PDB file of C-alpha atoms in Angstrom:
ATOM      1  CA  MET A  41    -153.558-115.318   2.438  1.00  0.00           C
ATOM      2  CA  ASP A  42    -150.016-113.777   2.122  1.00  0.00           C
ATOM      3  CA  LEU A  43    -148.513-112.091   4.868  1.00  0.00           C
ATOM      4  CA  CYS A  44    -147.775-109.200   2.564  1.00  0.00           C
ATOM      5  CA  ALA A  45    -151.400-108.884   1.457  1.00  0.00           C
ATOM      6  CA  GLN A  46    -152.743-109.165   4.966  1.00  0.00           C
ATOM      7  CA  TYR A  47    -150.392-106.332   6.056  1.00  0.00           C
ATOM      8  CA  PHE A  48    -151.420-104.319   3.107  1.00  0.00           C
ATOM      9  CA  ILE A  49    -155.229-104.956   3.956  1.00  0.00           C
ATOM     10  CA  THR A  50    -154.644-104.153   7.519  1.00  0.00           C
ATOM     11  CA  ASN A  51    -152.790-100.871   6.684  1.00  0.00           C
ATOM     12  CA  ILE A  52    -155.696 -99.836   4.525  1.00  0.00           C
ATOM     13  CA  ALA A  53    -158.294-100.523   7.158  1.00  0.00           C
ATOM     14  CA  ASN A  54    -156.302 -98.637   9.848  1.00  0.00           C
ATOM     15  CA  MET A  55    -156.047 -95.463   7.529  1.00  0.00           C
ATOM     16  CA  VAL A  56    -159.691 -95.630   6.945  1.00  0.00           C
ATOM     17  CA  ILE A  57    -160.418 -96.027  10.646  1.00  0.00           C
ATOM     18  CA  GLN A  58    -158.068 -93.058  11.505  1.00  0.00           C
ATOM     19  CA  LYS A  59    -159.777 -90.973   8.732  1.00  0.00           C
ATOM     20  CA  TYR A  60    -163.165 -91.546  10.321  1.00  0.00           C
ATOM     21  CA  ARG A  61    -161.823 -90.774  13.827  1.00  0.00           C
ATOM     22  CA  LYS A  62    -159.961 -87.551  12.864  1.00  0.00           C
ATOM     23  CA  ARG A  63    -162.152 -86.652   9.969  1.00  0.00           C
ATOM     24  CA  GLY A  64    -161.783 -82.814  10.065  1.00  0.00           C
ATOM     25  CA  ILE A  65    -157.790 -82.892  10.204  1.00  0.00           C
ATOM     26  CA  LEU A  66    -157.145 -85.487   7.412  1.00  0.00           C
ATOM     27  CA  TYR A  67    -159.853 -83.905   5.031  1.00  0.00           C
ATOM     28  CA  PHE A  68    -158.976 -80.354   5.287  1.00  0.00           C
ATOM     29  CA  CYS A  69    -155.174 -80.785   5.302  1.00  0.00           C
ATOM     30  CA  ARG A  70    -155.262 -82.400   2.033  1.00  0.00           C
TER      31      ARG A  70
END
């Protein structure tokens, strides 16, 4: 796997995790 692709996937995963952790803030600020 590319380093670039791996970075992209990890980045998306982190964003999803943070969305679930701070659900209210991210959903309502949008």
